[in-house]
Coordinates of C-alpha atoms and ligand atoms in Angstrom, one line a residue:
M1191 CA -76.3 29.2 59.0
I1192 CA -77.0 25.5 58.8
T1193 CA -74.0 23.2 58.3
V1194 CA -74.3 19.4 57.9
K1195 CA -72.0 16.7 56.5
A1196 CA -72.3 13.3 55.0
P1197 CA -69.5 10.7 54.7
G1198 CA -68.2 8.9 51.7
K1199 CA -68.0 5.1 51.5
L1200 CA -66.2 2.0 50.2
Y1201 CA -67.7 -1.3 49.2
I1202 CA -66.1 -4.2 51.0
A1203 CA -68.0 -7.2 49.4
G1204 CA -71.2 -8.2 47.6
E1205 CA -70.8 -5.8 44.6
Y1206 CA -73.0 -6.2 41.6
A1207 CA -75.2 -8.9 43.3
V1208 CA -76.5 -6.2 45.6
V1209 CA -78.0 -4.4 42.6
E1210 CA -80.6 -7.2 42.6
H1211 CA -83.2 -6.6 45.3
G1212 CA -82.8 -8.6 48.5
F1213 CA -79.1 -9.4 47.9
P1214 CA -76.5 -8.3 50.5
A1215 CA -73.3 -6.2 50.5
I1216 CA -71.0 -5.0 53.2
I1217 CA -70.1 -1.3 53.0
V1218 CA -68.1 1.0 55.2
A1219 CA -68.4 4.8 55.7
L1220 CA -65.2 6.8 55.7
N1221 CA -64.0 9.8 57.6
Q1222 CA -64.1 11.9 54.5
F1223 CA -67.1 14.2 53.9
V1224 CA -69.3 16.3 51.7
T1225 CA -70.4 19.4 53.7
A1226 CA -73.6 21.4 52.9
T1227 CA -74.3 24.8 54.2
I1228 CA -77.6 26.8 53.9
S1229 CA -78.3 30.4 54.7
P1230 CA -81.6 32.1 54.0
S1231 CA -81.7 34.9 51.4
D1232 CA -84.2 37.7 50.8
T1233 CA -83.5 38.1 47.2
F1234 CA -82.1 35.4 44.9
G1235 CA -80.9 31.9 45.8
S1236 CA -77.6 30.3 44.7
I1237 CA -76.0 26.8 44.6
V1238 CA -72.3 27.1 44.8
S1239 CA -69.8 24.2 44.8
E1240 CA -66.1 24.4 44.1
Q1241 CA -65.9 20.7 43.1
Y1242 CA -69.2 19.9 41.5
Q1243 CA -70.4 22.0 38.6
E1244 CA -72.2 21.7 35.3
N1245 CA -69.1 22.4 33.2
S1246 CA -69.3 19.6 30.8
I1247 CA -72.0 17.2 29.8
F1248 CA -72.2 13.8 28.1
W1249 CA -74.9 12.9 25.6
R1250 CA -76.0 10.4 23.0
R1251 CA -77.9 10.8 19.8
Q1252 CA -81.3 9.1 19.7
G1253 CA -82.9 10.0 16.4
D1254 CA -83.4 13.7 16.5
A1255 CA -83.0 14.0 20.2
M1256 CA -79.9 14.6 22.3
V1257 CA -80.1 12.4 25.3
F1258 CA -78.0 13.6 28.2
D1259 CA -76.2 11.2 30.6
N1260 CA -76.0 13.1 33.9
R1261 CA -75.3 10.1 36.1
D1262 CA -71.6 10.8 36.7
N1263 CA -72.1 14.5 37.5
P1264 CA -72.7 15.1 41.2
F1265 CA -74.3 18.5 40.4
H1266 CA -77.4 16.7 39.2
Y1267 CA -77.7 14.8 42.5
I1268 CA -77.8 18.2 44.2
L1269 CA -80.6 19.3 42.0
A1270 CA -82.6 16.1 42.5
A1271 CA -82.1 16.2 46.3
I1272 CA -83.4 19.8 46.4
S1273 CA -86.4 19.0 44.3
L1274 CA -87.4 15.9 46.3
T1275 CA -86.9 17.5 49.7
E1276 CA -88.8 20.6 48.6
N1277 CA -91.7 18.3 47.5
Y1278 CA -91.6 16.7 50.9
A1279 CA -91.5 20.1 52.7
H1280 CA -94.5 21.2 50.6
E1281 CA -96.4 18.1 51.6
A1282 CA -95.7 19.0 55.2
G1283 CA -97.2 22.4 54.7
R1284 CA -94.0 24.4 54.7
N1285 CA -93.7 27.7 52.7
L1286 CA -90.8 27.2 50.3
G1287 CA -88.0 29.7 50.8
V1288 CA -85.0 31.2 49.1
Y1289 CA -81.5 30.3 50.2
H1290 CA -77.9 30.0 49.4
L1291 CA -76.7 26.4 49.3
G1292 CA -73.0 25.7 49.5
I1293 CA -71.5 22.3 48.8
N1294 CA -67.9 21.4 49.6
S1295 CA -66.3 18.0 49.3
D1296 CA -63.2 16.3 50.5
L1297 CA -64.1 13.1 48.7
D1298 CA -62.1 14.1 45.6
S1299 CA -58.6 15.5 46.0
A1300 CA -57.9 19.2 45.6
D1301 CA -56.3 18.8 42.2
G1302 CA -59.5 17.2 40.9
K1303 CA -58.5 13.5 41.2
K1304 CA -61.4 11.2 41.6
Y1305 CA -61.1 8.5 44.2
G1306 CA -64.5 6.8 43.7
L1307 CA -65.5 7.3 47.4
G1308 CA -69.2 7.8 46.6
S1309 CA -69.4 11.5 46.1
S1310 CA -72.8 11.4 44.3
A1311 CA -74.4 9.6 47.3
A1312 CA -72.7 11.8 49.9
V1313 CA -73.7 14.9 48.1
T1314 CA -77.3 13.7 47.9
V1315 CA -77.4 12.8 51.6
A1316 CA -75.8 16.1 52.7
T1317 CA -78.2 18.2 50.6
V1318 CA -81.3 16.4 51.8
K1319 CA -80.1 16.6 55.4
A1320 CA -79.4 20.4 55.1
L1321 CA -82.8 21.1 53.6
C1322 CA -84.6 19.1 56.1
Q1323 CA -83.1 21.3 58.8
F1324 CA -83.8 24.4 56.8
Y1325 CA -87.5 23.5 56.6
E1326 CA -87.5 22.0 60.1
L1327 CA -88.7 18.6 58.9
P1328 CA -88.4 15.9 61.5
M1329 CA -85.9 13.3 60.3
D1330 CA -84.5 10.0 61.4
K1331 CA -82.1 7.7 59.7
P1332 CA -84.7 5.5 57.9
K1333 CA -86.5 8.5 56.5
L1334 CA -83.3 10.2 55.5
F1335 CA -82.2 7.1 53.7
K1336 CA -85.5 6.8 51.9
L1337 CA -85.7 10.4 50.8
A1338 CA -82.0 10.5 49.6
A1339 CA -82.5 7.1 47.9
I1340 CA -85.4 8.4 45.9
A1341 CA -83.5 11.5 44.9
H1342 CA -80.4 9.4 43.9
L1343 CA -82.4 6.9 42.0
S1344 CA -84.1 9.7 39.9
V1345 CA -80.6 10.5 38.5
Q1346 CA -78.6 7.2 38.4
G1347 CA -81.5 4.8 38.0
N1348 CA -79.4 1.6 38.1
G1349 CA -77.7 1.5 41.5
S1350 CA -78.3 -0.5 44.7
L1351 CA -78.3 2.6 46.9
G1352 CA -75.9 0.9 49.3
D1353 CA -73.7 4.0 49.1
I1354 CA -76.6 6.1 50.4
A1355 CA -77.1 3.7 53.3
A1356 CA -73.4 3.9 54.2
S1357 CA -73.5 7.7 54.1
V1358 CA -76.7 7.8 56.3
Y1359 CA -75.8 5.2 58.9
G1360 CA -72.0 5.4 59.1
G1361 CA -69.7 2.7 60.3
W1362 CA -69.7 -0.8 58.8
I1363 CA -73.1 -2.0 57.5
A1364 CA -74.7 -5.1 56.0
Y1365 CA -77.1 -3.7 53.4
H1366 CA -79.8 -5.6 51.6
S1367 CA -81.2 -3.6 48.7
F1368 CA -84.9 -2.8 48.3
D1369 CA -87.1 -3.6 45.3
R1370 CA -86.8 -0.6 43.0
D1371 CA -89.6 -1.7 40.7
W1372 CA -91.9 -1.7 43.7
L1373 CA -90.8 1.8 44.6
N1374 CA -91.4 3.1 41.0
R1375 CA -94.9 1.7 41.0
Q1376 CA -95.6 3.0 44.5
R1377 CA -94.3 6.5 43.7
E1378 CA -97.2 6.9 41.2
K1379 CA -99.8 6.3 43.8
S1380 CA -98.3 7.6 47.1
T1381 CA -97.2 10.9 48.5
L1382 CA -93.6 11.2 49.7
T1383 CA -94.9 11.4 53.3
E1384 CA -96.7 8.1 52.8
L1385 CA -93.6 6.5 51.1
L1386 CA -91.3 7.5 53.9
G1387 CA -93.6 5.9 56.4
M1388 CA -93.8 2.5 54.6
D1389 CA -91.7 -0.6 55.0
W1390 CA -89.8 -1.0 51.7
P1391 CA -89.7 -4.6 50.4
D1392 CA -86.4 -6.4 51.0
L1393 CA -84.7 -3.3 52.5
K1394 CA -82.5 -4.2 55.5
I1395 CA -79.7 -2.3 57.0
D1396 CA -77.7 -3.8 59.9
L1397 CA -74.7 -2.3 61.7
L1398 CA -71.7 -4.5 61.9
T1399 CA -68.9 -4.4 64.5
P1400 CA -65.5 -5.1 63.0
P1401 CA -63.1 -7.4 65.0
R1402 CA -60.5 -5.4 67.0
D1403 CA -57.6 -7.0 65.0
L1404 CA -59.1 -5.9 61.7
R1405 CA -57.3 -3.1 59.9
L1406 CA -58.8 -1.7 56.7
M1407 CA -56.3 -0.4 54.2
I1408 CA -57.2 1.4 50.9
G1409 CA -55.1 1.4 47.7
W1410 CA -55.9 3.9 44.9
T1411 CA -55.1 3.0 41.3
G1412 CA -55.0 6.5 40.1
S1413 CA -57.6 5.9 37.4
P1414 CA -61.2 6.8 37.7
A1415 CA -64.1 4.4 36.8
S1416 CA -67.7 5.0 36.0
T1417 CA -69.9 2.8 38.2
S1418 CA -73.1 3.5 36.2
H1419 CA -71.5 2.4 32.9
L1420 CA -70.0 -0.7 34.4
V1421 CA -73.4 -1.7 36.0
D1422 CA -75.0 -1.1 32.6
K1423 CA -72.6 -3.5 31.0
V1424 CA -73.2 -6.2 33.5
A1425 CA -76.9 -5.8 33.2
L1426 CA -76.7 -6.5 29.5
V1427 CA -75.5 -10.1 30.2
K1428 CA -78.3 -10.9 32.6
A1429 CA -80.7 -12.2 30.0
K1430 CA -78.0 -13.8 27.7
Q1431 CA -76.2 -15.7 30.4
R1432 CA -79.0 -16.3 32.8
G1433 CA -77.6 -19.5 34.3
E1434 CA -74.1 -18.1 35.1
Y1435 CA -75.6 -14.9 36.4
Q1436 CA -78.0 -16.7 38.7
T1437 CA -75.2 -18.9 40.0
F1438 CA -73.1 -15.7 40.7
L1439 CA -76.0 -14.2 42.6
Q1440 CA -76.6 -17.2 44.8
D1441 CA -72.9 -17.7 45.5
S1442 CA -72.5 -14.1 46.4
K1443 CA -75.4 -14.2 48.8
A1444 CA -74.0 -17.4 50.5
C1445 CA -70.6 -15.8 50.7
L1446 CA -71.9 -12.6 52.2
K1447 CA -74.0 -14.6 54.7
R1448 CA -70.8 -16.3 56.0
M1449 CA -68.9 -13.0 56.0
I1450 CA -71.6 -11.3 58.1
A1451 CA -71.5 -14.3 60.5
G1452 CA -67.7 -13.7 60.7
F1453 CA -68.4 -10.1 61.8
Q1454 CA -70.9 -11.3 64.3
A1455 CA -68.4 -13.8 65.7
G1456 CA -65.6 -11.2 65.7
D1457 CA -63.6 -13.7 63.6
L1458 CA -61.1 -12.0 61.2
A1459 CA -59.9 -15.2 59.6
T1460 CA -63.5 -16.0 58.4
I1461 CA -64.0 -12.5 57.1
Q1462 CA -60.7 -12.7 55.2
T1463 CA -61.6 -16.2 53.7
E1464 CA -64.9 -14.9 52.5
L1465 CA -63.3 -11.7 51.1
R1466 CA -61.1 -13.9 48.9
Q1467 CA -64.1 -16.0 47.9
N1468 CA -66.0 -12.8 47.0
R1469 CA -63.0 -11.7 44.9
A1470 CA -63.1 -15.0 43.0
L1471 CA -66.9 -14.7 42.4
L1472 CA -66.3 -11.2 41.0
Q1473 CA -63.5 -12.5 38.7
T1474 CA -65.9 -15.1 37.3
L1475 CA -68.6 -12.4 36.8
G1476 CA -66.0 -10.3 35.0
E1477 CA -65.0 -13.2 32.7
F1478 CA -68.5 -14.2 31.6
S1479 CA -69.8 -10.6 31.3
H1480 CA -66.6 -9.4 29.5
V1481 CA -66.4 -6.5 31.9
T1482 CA -63.0 -5.6 33.3
I1483 CA -63.6 -5.4 37.0
E1484 CA -60.1 -6.3 38.1
T1485 CA -57.7 -4.2 36.1
P1486 CA -54.0 -5.2 35.9
I1487 CA -53.1 -2.5 38.5
L1488 CA -55.8 -3.7 40.9
E1489 CA -54.6 -7.3 40.4
K1490 CA -51.1 -6.1 41.3
M1491 CA -52.4 -4.3 44.4
I1492 CA -54.1 -7.4 45.6
A1493 CA -51.2 -9.7 44.9
I1494 CA -48.9 -7.4 47.0
A1495 CA -51.4 -7.4 49.8
E1496 CA -51.8 -11.2 49.7
A1497 CA -48.0 -11.6 49.8
A1498 CA -48.0 -9.6 53.1
G1499 CA -50.5 -12.0 54.6
A1500 CA -53.6 -9.9 54.1
A1501 CA -56.9 -10.5 52.2
A1502 CA -57.7 -8.0 49.4
K1503 CA -60.0 -7.3 46.5
T1504 CA -61.4 -4.6 44.2
S1505 CA -63.9 -2.3 45.8
G1506 CA -67.2 -1.3 44.2
A1507 CA -67.6 -1.6 40.5
G1508 CA -63.9 -1.9 40.0
G1509 CA -62.4 -1.0 36.6
G1510 CA -60.1 1.5 38.5
D1511 CA -60.8 3.5 41.6
C1512 CA -59.8 1.7 44.8
G1513 CA -58.9 -1.7 46.1
I1514 CA -59.4 -2.7 49.8
V1515 CA -57.2 -4.7 52.1
L1516 CA -58.2 -6.4 55.4
I1517 CA -55.1 -7.1 57.4
D1518 CA -54.4 -8.2 60.9
R1519 CA -53.3 -5.3 63.0
S1520 CA -50.3 -7.3 64.3
I1521 CA -48.8 -7.4 60.7
N1522 CA -46.5 -4.5 60.0
P1523 CA -47.6 -3.1 56.6
Q1524 CA -44.3 -1.3 55.7
Q1525 CA -43.2 -3.8 53.0
L1526 CA -46.7 -3.8 51.5
L1527 CA -46.7 0.0 51.3
K1528 CA -43.2 0.1 49.8
D1529 CA -44.2 -2.5 47.1
W1530 CA -47.4 -0.6 46.4
A1531 CA -45.5 2.7 46.0
S1532 CA -43.0 1.1 43.6
E1533 CA -46.0 0.1 41.4
G1534 CA -47.5 3.6 41.6
I1535 CA -50.3 2.5 43.9
E1536 CA -51.2 5.2 46.4
R1537 CA -52.4 4.4 49.9
L1538 CA -55.3 6.5 50.9
N1539 CA -54.8 7.0 54.6
L1540 CA -58.4 7.3 55.7
N1541 CA -60.2 6.0 58.7
V1542 CA -63.6 4.5 59.2
H1543 CA -66.3 6.9 60.1
T1544 CA -68.0 5.7 63.3
V1545 CA -71.7 5.6 63.9
A1546 CA -71.4 7.8 67.0
D1547 CA -70.0 10.6 64.8
N1548 CA -73.1 10.5 62.6
P1549 CA -76.1 12.0 64.3
V1550 CA -78.9 12.8 61.9
A1551 CA -79.7 16.3 63.3
Ligands
PMV853 O1 -67.8 1.7 42.4 P1 -68.7 2.0 43.5 O2 -67.9 2.2 44.8 O3 -69.6 3.2 43.3 O4 -69.6 0.8 43.9 C1 -70.5 0.2 43.0 C2 -71.1 -1.1 43.6 C3 -72.1 -1.8 42.6 O5 -72.6 -2.9 43.4 C4 -71.3 -2.4 41.4 C5 -73.2 -1.0 42.2 C6 -74.2 -0.6 43.2 O6 -74.9 0.4 43.0 O7 -74.3 -1.3 44.3
MG854 MG1 -66.0 2.8 41.7

């Protein structure tokens, strides 16, 4: 039996801007995984997942048609990952087989609570990884990223794919998103094998080393948010508020550049300053796009962390899910945790997944 795992993630900074190609974000992989297992079968195949099933669907009416929105259902990412990896295996001359695929996740809690730790990306990466082993396809991190990114894009369509990069590379990364229009055009004229061998315009993934005194803390709001719907909403203002949107993009890029330099210099104070700056930029984006990124509970979470001497902001698309705190290890977080608890904010006691734990094969 083949068993592989892929970690979940949290965005640290650069959200929304990173959806535009060439713009950066900082993302961290967490020690919380989706596990995929495959065993060959002689008769029928199966896909079994306790957490991810096709048990309810969302749709809109478009004239006479029912249009399904599968973007928030990890089960569809499993199907897309299978389809893409089997195409790739076929191109490599493999005979396609029959198998039982099992998917287990600890990214959502046992009672079905959704934390927003990137289950759709991790499930995609884990499925692609498992099938590449099953079909004995040589893989490295850049190829795994590309194959999983194409699969994820075929379902969600509007993301930066930074969560896929975090799940493939592990640790802390600086991610610059690739040009998805280029990829869509290229897909029509190239095989997957060719695509995986190409340089993708603007794509850049660099590993970052956090300073020793940096402690990452995660607060959970208790309410789930839909990244794909929030990104849709922000995309709507792009044309209408061009000037403000372009300013946001440029400011975010400059902020992230300084924050990345802070990581390279091992300077926690700079990283914290830029984290606060990135929060302010996202607040401005939230205001002019009329999208609630920082909900009242996230605002409270951040205020409590700031009062303890830490820097904090929303993580990812916001609207619920988690907030992140970067705090000096020498600060005792007891009071912060007590204040969070009294506001109903739960600390997720998760560690960073290190690169060394994340071999591809
Ligand atoms: O809410 P999350 O953790 O899935 O993060 C979304 C981050 C965005 O930049 C808003 C979207 C994206 O795909 O990068
Ligand atoms: Mg989220």
